[in-house]
XYZ file of C-alpha atoms in Angstrom:
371
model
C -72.734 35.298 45.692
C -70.204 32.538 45.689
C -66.910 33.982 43.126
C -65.206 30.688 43.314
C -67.345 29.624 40.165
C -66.341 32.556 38.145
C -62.575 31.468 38.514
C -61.241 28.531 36.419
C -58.255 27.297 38.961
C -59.273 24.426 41.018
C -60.268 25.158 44.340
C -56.916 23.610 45.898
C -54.933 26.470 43.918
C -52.926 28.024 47.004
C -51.499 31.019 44.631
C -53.013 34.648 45.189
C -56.678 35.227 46.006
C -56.840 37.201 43.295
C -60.354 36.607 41.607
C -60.525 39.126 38.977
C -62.551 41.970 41.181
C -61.221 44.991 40.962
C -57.794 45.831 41.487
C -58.157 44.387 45.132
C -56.050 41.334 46.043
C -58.325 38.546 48.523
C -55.528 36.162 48.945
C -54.329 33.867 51.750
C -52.853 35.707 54.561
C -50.339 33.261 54.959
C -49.041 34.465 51.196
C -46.495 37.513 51.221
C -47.402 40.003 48.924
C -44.889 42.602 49.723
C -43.976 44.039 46.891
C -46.962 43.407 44.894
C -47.145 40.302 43.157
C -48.245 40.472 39.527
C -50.631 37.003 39.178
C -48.883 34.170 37.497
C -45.546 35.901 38.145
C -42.294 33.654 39.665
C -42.473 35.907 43.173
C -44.819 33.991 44.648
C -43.764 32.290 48.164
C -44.997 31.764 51.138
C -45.198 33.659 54.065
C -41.538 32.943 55.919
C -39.651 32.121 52.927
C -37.458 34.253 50.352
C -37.010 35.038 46.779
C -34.118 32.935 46.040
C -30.893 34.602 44.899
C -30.046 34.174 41.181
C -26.982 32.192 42.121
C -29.018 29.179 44.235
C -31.494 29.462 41.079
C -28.751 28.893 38.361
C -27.646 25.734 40.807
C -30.687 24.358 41.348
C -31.360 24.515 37.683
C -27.641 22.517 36.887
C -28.835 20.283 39.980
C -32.065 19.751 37.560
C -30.290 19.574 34.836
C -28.150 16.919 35.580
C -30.889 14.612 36.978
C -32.753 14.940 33.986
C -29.605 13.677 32.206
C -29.203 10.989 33.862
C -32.655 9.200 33.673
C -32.598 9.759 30.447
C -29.073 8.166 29.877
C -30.674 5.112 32.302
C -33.926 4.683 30.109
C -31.324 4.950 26.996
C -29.835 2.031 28.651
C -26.522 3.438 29.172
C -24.998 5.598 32.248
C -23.190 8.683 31.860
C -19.741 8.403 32.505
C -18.152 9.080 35.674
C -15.381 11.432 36.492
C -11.780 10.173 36.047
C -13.100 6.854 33.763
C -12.180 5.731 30.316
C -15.629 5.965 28.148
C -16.591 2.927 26.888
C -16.199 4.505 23.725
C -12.353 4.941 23.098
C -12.203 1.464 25.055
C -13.735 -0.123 22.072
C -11.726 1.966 19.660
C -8.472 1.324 20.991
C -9.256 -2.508 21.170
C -10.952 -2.281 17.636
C -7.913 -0.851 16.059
C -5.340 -2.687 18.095
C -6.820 -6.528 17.465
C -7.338 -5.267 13.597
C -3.706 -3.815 13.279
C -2.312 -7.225 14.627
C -4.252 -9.241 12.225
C -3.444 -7.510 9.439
C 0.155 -7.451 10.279
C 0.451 -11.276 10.875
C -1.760 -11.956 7.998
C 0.465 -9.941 5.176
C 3.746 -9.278 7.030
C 4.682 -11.979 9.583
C 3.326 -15.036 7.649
C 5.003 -14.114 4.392
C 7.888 -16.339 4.783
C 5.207 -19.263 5.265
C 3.961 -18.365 2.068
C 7.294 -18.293 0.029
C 7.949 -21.773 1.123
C 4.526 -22.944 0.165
C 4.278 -21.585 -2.868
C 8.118 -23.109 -3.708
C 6.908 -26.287 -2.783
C 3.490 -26.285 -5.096
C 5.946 -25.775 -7.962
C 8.754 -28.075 -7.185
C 7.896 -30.953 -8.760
C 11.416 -32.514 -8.304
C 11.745 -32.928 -4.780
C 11.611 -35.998 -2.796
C 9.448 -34.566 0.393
C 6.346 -32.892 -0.048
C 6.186 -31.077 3.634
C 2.917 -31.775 4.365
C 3.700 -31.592 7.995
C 4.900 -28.307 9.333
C 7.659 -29.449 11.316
C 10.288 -30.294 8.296
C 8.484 -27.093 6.630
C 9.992 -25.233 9.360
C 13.402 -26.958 9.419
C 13.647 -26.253 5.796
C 12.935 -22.680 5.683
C 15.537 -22.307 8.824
C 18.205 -23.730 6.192
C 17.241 -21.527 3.801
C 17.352 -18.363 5.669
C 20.605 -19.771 6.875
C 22.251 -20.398 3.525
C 21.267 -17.218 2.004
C 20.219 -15.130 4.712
C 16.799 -13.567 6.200
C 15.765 -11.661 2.631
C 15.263 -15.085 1.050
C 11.795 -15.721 3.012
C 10.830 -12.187 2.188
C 10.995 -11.568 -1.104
C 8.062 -10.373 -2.873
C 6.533 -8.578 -0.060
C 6.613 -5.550 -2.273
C 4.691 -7.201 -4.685
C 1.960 -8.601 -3.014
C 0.615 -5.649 -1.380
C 0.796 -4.310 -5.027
C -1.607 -7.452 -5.685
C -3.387 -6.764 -2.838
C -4.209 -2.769 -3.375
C -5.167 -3.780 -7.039
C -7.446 -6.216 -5.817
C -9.089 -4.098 -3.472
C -9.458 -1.478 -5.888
C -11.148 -3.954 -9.167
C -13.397 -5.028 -6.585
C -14.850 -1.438 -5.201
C -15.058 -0.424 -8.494
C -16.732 -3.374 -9.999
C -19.197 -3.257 -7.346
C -19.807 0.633 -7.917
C -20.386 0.292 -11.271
C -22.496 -2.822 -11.416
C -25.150 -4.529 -9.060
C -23.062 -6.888 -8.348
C -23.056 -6.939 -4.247
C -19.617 -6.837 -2.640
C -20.550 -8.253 0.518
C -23.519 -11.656 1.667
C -25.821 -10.758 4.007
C -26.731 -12.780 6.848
C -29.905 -13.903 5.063
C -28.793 -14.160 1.152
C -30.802 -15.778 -1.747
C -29.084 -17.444 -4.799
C -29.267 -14.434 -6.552
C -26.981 -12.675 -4.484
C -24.461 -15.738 -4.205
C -24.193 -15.704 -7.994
C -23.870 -12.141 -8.239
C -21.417 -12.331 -5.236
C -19.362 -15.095 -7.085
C -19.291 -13.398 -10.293
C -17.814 -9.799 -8.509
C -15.099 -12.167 -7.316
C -14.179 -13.924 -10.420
C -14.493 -10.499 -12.674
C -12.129 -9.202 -10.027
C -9.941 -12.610 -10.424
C -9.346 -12.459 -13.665
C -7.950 -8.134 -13.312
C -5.759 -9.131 -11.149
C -4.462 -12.380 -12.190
C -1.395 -10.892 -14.585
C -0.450 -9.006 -11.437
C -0.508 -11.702 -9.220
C 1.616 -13.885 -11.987
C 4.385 -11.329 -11.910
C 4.354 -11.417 -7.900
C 4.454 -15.323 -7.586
C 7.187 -15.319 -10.278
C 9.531 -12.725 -7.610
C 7.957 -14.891 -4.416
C 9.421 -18.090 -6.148
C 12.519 -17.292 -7.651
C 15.807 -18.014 -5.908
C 17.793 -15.411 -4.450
C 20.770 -16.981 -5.745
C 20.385 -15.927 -9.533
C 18.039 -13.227 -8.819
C 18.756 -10.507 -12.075
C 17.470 -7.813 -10.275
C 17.484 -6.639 -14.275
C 14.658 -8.562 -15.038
C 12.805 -9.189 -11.537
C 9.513 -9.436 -11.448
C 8.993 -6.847 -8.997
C 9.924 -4.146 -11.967
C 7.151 -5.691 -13.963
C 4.574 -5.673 -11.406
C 5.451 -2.102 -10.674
C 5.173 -1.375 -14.049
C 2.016 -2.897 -14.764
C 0.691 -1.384 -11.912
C 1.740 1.874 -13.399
C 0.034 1.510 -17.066
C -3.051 -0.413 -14.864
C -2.964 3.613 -12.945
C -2.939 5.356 -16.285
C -5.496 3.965 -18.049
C -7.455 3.355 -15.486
C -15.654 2.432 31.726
C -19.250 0.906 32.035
C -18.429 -1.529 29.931
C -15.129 -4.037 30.892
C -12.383 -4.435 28.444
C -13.219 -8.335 28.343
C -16.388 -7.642 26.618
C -14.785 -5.593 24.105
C -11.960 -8.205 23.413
C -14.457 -10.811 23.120
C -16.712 -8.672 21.001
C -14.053 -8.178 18.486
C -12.165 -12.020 18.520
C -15.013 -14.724 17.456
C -15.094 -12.529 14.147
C -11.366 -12.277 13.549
C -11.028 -16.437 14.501
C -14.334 -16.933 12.570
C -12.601 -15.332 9.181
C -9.150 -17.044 10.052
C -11.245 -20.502 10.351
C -13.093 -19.761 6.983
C -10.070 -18.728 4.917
C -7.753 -21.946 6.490
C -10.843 -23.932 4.934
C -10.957 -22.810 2.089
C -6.983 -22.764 1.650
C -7.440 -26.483 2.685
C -9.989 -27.157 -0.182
C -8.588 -25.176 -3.099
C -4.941 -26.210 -2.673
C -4.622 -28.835 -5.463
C -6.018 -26.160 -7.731
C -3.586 -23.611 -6.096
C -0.879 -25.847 -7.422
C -1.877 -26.508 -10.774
C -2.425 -22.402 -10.902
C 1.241 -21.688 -9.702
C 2.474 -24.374 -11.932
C 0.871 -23.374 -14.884
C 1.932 -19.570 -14.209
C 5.500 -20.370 -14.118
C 5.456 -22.552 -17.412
C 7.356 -20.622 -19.857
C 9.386 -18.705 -17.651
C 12.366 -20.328 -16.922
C 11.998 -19.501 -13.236
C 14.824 -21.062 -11.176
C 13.674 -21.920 -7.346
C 15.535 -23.052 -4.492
C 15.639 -26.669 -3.549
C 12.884 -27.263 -0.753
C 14.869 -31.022 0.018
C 17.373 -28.569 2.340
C 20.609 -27.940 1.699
C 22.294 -30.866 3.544
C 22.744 -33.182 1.065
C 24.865 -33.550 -2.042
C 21.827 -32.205 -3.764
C 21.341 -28.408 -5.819
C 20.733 -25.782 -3.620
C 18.784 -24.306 -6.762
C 16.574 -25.808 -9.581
C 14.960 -24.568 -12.895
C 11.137 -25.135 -13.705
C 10.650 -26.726 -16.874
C 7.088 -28.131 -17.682
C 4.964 -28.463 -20.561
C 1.347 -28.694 -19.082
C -1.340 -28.504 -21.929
C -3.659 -27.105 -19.720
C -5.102 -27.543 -16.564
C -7.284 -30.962 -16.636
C -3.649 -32.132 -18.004
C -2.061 -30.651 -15.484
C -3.834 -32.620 -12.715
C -3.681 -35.647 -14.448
C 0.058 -35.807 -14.807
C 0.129 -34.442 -10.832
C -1.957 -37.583 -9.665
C 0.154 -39.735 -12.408
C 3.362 -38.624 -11.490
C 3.802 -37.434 -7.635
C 0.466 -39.395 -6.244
C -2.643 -37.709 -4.685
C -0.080 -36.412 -2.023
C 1.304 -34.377 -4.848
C -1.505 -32.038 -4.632
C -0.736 -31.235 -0.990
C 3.251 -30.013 -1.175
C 3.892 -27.701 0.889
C 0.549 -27.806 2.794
C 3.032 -28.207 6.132
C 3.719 -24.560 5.684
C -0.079 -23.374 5.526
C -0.356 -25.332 8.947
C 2.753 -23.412 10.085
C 1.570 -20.093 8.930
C -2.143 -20.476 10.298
C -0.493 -21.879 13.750
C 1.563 -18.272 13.972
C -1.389 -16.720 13.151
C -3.372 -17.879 15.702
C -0.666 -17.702 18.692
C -0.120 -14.126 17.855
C -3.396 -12.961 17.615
C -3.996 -15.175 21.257
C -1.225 -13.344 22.681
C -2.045 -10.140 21.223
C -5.848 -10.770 23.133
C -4.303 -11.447 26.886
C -2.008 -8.804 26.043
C -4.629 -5.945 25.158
C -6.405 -7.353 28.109
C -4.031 -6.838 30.478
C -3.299 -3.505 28.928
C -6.902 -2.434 29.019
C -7.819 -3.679 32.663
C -4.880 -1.372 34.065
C -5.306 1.590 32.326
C -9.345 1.167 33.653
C -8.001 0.505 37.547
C -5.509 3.799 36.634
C -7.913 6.151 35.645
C -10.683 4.571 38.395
C-alpha cells in the first residue's frame, strides 16, 4: 500500500520521512537525525552540516533584517541613509529656517529705514522732488542719517512689530471664530475670495488705530521728538488695554525648493505696493491730519531750506483728498516716495540672493565634510 497518499506534504518535501506510522522515523538517509528530531522542529539539516550557533543566527537575522529595510526604503522611494551623511531631513530644516530667518529679517528689520523715508515722502506735500527714482531716495536718507544720526531711519521699529503681532493675532482669531478662511487655496471659488477679503478688511479696520499711532512715531522728526508724548507710549498703551480686554538629496534642490516661493511672495507684495500706493498716500495723509506732526524735510539738507516741517491739511475726506493730490502736485503726486519702495525691494532681493549662494556654499561643504 502506497503511504505517500495518506500524507498531505507534496512529494518534493525533503524534511523527515516521518509518515505518521508508529513512532518509527522512514526518512532520507542523507537527513541527520541524531538527536531525535521532533517533526516540524528548527533542527532539521542535512547530513554534513551543523546546528548553527545562536550567535551566526542572531547575525544572520540583523543581515535579514537590514535587507528587508532597505527594499522597503527603495519601494518607499527613498534610501536609507548612509553612515557619516547629513539626512536629507535636517538639510531641509536648516535651509528652511535659514532662507525664512533672512527674509523676515530684511523684510521688518533691514528695510525699515526704506520705509521711514517713504512714508515721509507720501505726507510731505511741500517738497519740490517727489523721489520716484531710488537713487536721490538714497542720497536723501544718507543726509538724513548724517544730520541727525543713524536712529533717525529707525524710529518706530518698536512700533511696528507691535502692529504687526496685533495683526497677526485679529486675524487668527477672526478666522477661529468665524468661517471666514485665512488662507486661498490653489483652486478657490468666489465664495472663498469674498470671505477671504472680508477676514482681511475686519482685521484692517482692528488694527488701523494701532497702525495710526506707529506711522505718527515712523514720521515724526527726531529733531522735536517729545519723547513725552511719542507715539510709541500710545501704541504701547493701546496695545496694553487691546491685551486686557481682549544626504540623498543635494542642498541645491532644497535651496531651490524653498526660493521661487519666497521671490513669488516678494513679487506679489511689490505689486501690490505698486498698485495701492496713491491710496497709501491719501491713508497716511489723512492719518496725520489733526496731529500737528512735524517731519523732516525730504528736499535734503543742502539748501537754505528747513531741515524740519509741520503737516497742516484739511482733507474732507478721501475722494477730496485725491482730488486736491491730482489738482495740486500732478498725477506724479501720488507716487512720492515710490524711489524708496524700489530701493527697499532692490535690498531685499540682493540679500535674500546672497543669502541663497551663501547657504549653498555652506550646505555643499558641510555634505563633502561629513561624506
Amino acid at each position: 500500500m502506497d503511504r505517500s497518499g495518506f500524507s498531505r506534504r507534496p512529494d518534493s518535501f525533503d524534511g523527515l520521512g516521518y509518515r505518521g506510522e508508529g513512532l518509527g522515523y522512514r526518512g532520507d538517509p542523507l537527513l541527520v537525525t541524531e538527536p531525535p528530531d521532533i517533526p516540524g522542529s528548527r533542527n532539521l539539516h542535512l547530513a554534513g552540516e551543523r546546528s548553527p550557533l545562536s550567535g551566526e543566527r542572531t547575525g544572520e537575522r540583523e543581515e535579514r533584517t537590514g535587507e528587508k529595510e532597505e527594499r522597503t526604503a527603495e519601494r518607499a522611494g527613498w534610501e536609507a541613509p548612509q553612515p557619516g551623511q547629513v539626512p536629507a531631513e535636517q538639510l531641509s530644516r536648516f535651509a528652511g529656517f535659514g532662507i525664512g530667518l533672512v527674509s523676515l529679517f530684511t523684510e521688518n528689520v533691514l528695510a525699515h529705514p526704506c520705509i521711514v523715508f517713504r512714508r515721509q515722502c507720501q505726507v510731505n506735500y511741500h517738497a519740490r522732488c517727489y523721489h520716484l527714482s531710488p537713487f536721490s531716495a538714497v542720497v536723501v536718507m544718507y543726509s538724513i542719517t548724517k544730520a541727525q544720526g543713524l536712529k533717525a531711519l529707525w524710529k518706530g521699529l518698536g512700533s511696528t512689530f507691535i502692529v504687526h503681532g496685533i495683526t497677526l493675532g485679529a486675524e487668527g482669531v477672526i478666522s477661529e471664530l468665524t468661517p471666514l478662511p485665512r488662507e486661498l487655496p490653489h483652486r478657490w471659488s468666489l465664495k472663498q475670495l469674498a470671505g477671504h477679503l472680508l477676514l482681511k478688511g475686519l482685521t484692517a479696520m482692528v488694527a488701523l488705530p494701532f497702525y495710526c499711532a506707529s506711522l505718527i512715531e515712523t514720521v515724526q522728526s527726531e529733531i522735536v521728538r517729545d519723547e513725552a508724548s511719542s507715539a510709541g507710549g500710545a501704541v504701547a498703551a493701546a496695545a496694553g488695554g487691546a491685551a486686557a480686554g481682549g544626504g540623498t538629496e543635494t542642498p541645491p534642490d532644497l535651496l531651490d525648493s524653498y526660493f521661487p516661493e519666497l521671490l513669488a511672495g516678494c513679487a506679489g507684495a511689490l505689486v501690490a505696493d505698486v498698485l495701492l500706493f496713491p491710496l497709501e498716500t491719501a491713508l497716511h495723509r489723512l492719518s496725520l491730519q489733526g496731529t500737528r506732526t512735524i517731519i523732516d524735510s525730504t528736499d535734503g539738507s543742502g539748501g537754505n531750506g528747513p531741515l524740519v516741517l509741520p503737516v497742516n491739511t484739511q482733507y474732507d475726506g478721501v475722494s477730496d483728498c485725491l482730488l486736491a493730490v491730482r489738482r495740486r502736485e500732478g498725477p506724479a503726486g501720488f507716487y512720492r516716495g515710490v524711489g524708496a519702495l524700489a530701493a527697499q525691494y532692490a535690498l531685499q532681493g540682493a540679500l535674500l540672493g546672497g543669502a541663497r549662494a551663501l547657504l549653498r556654499v555652506l550646505l555643499l561643504e558641510g555634505g563633502r565634510g561629513a561624506a
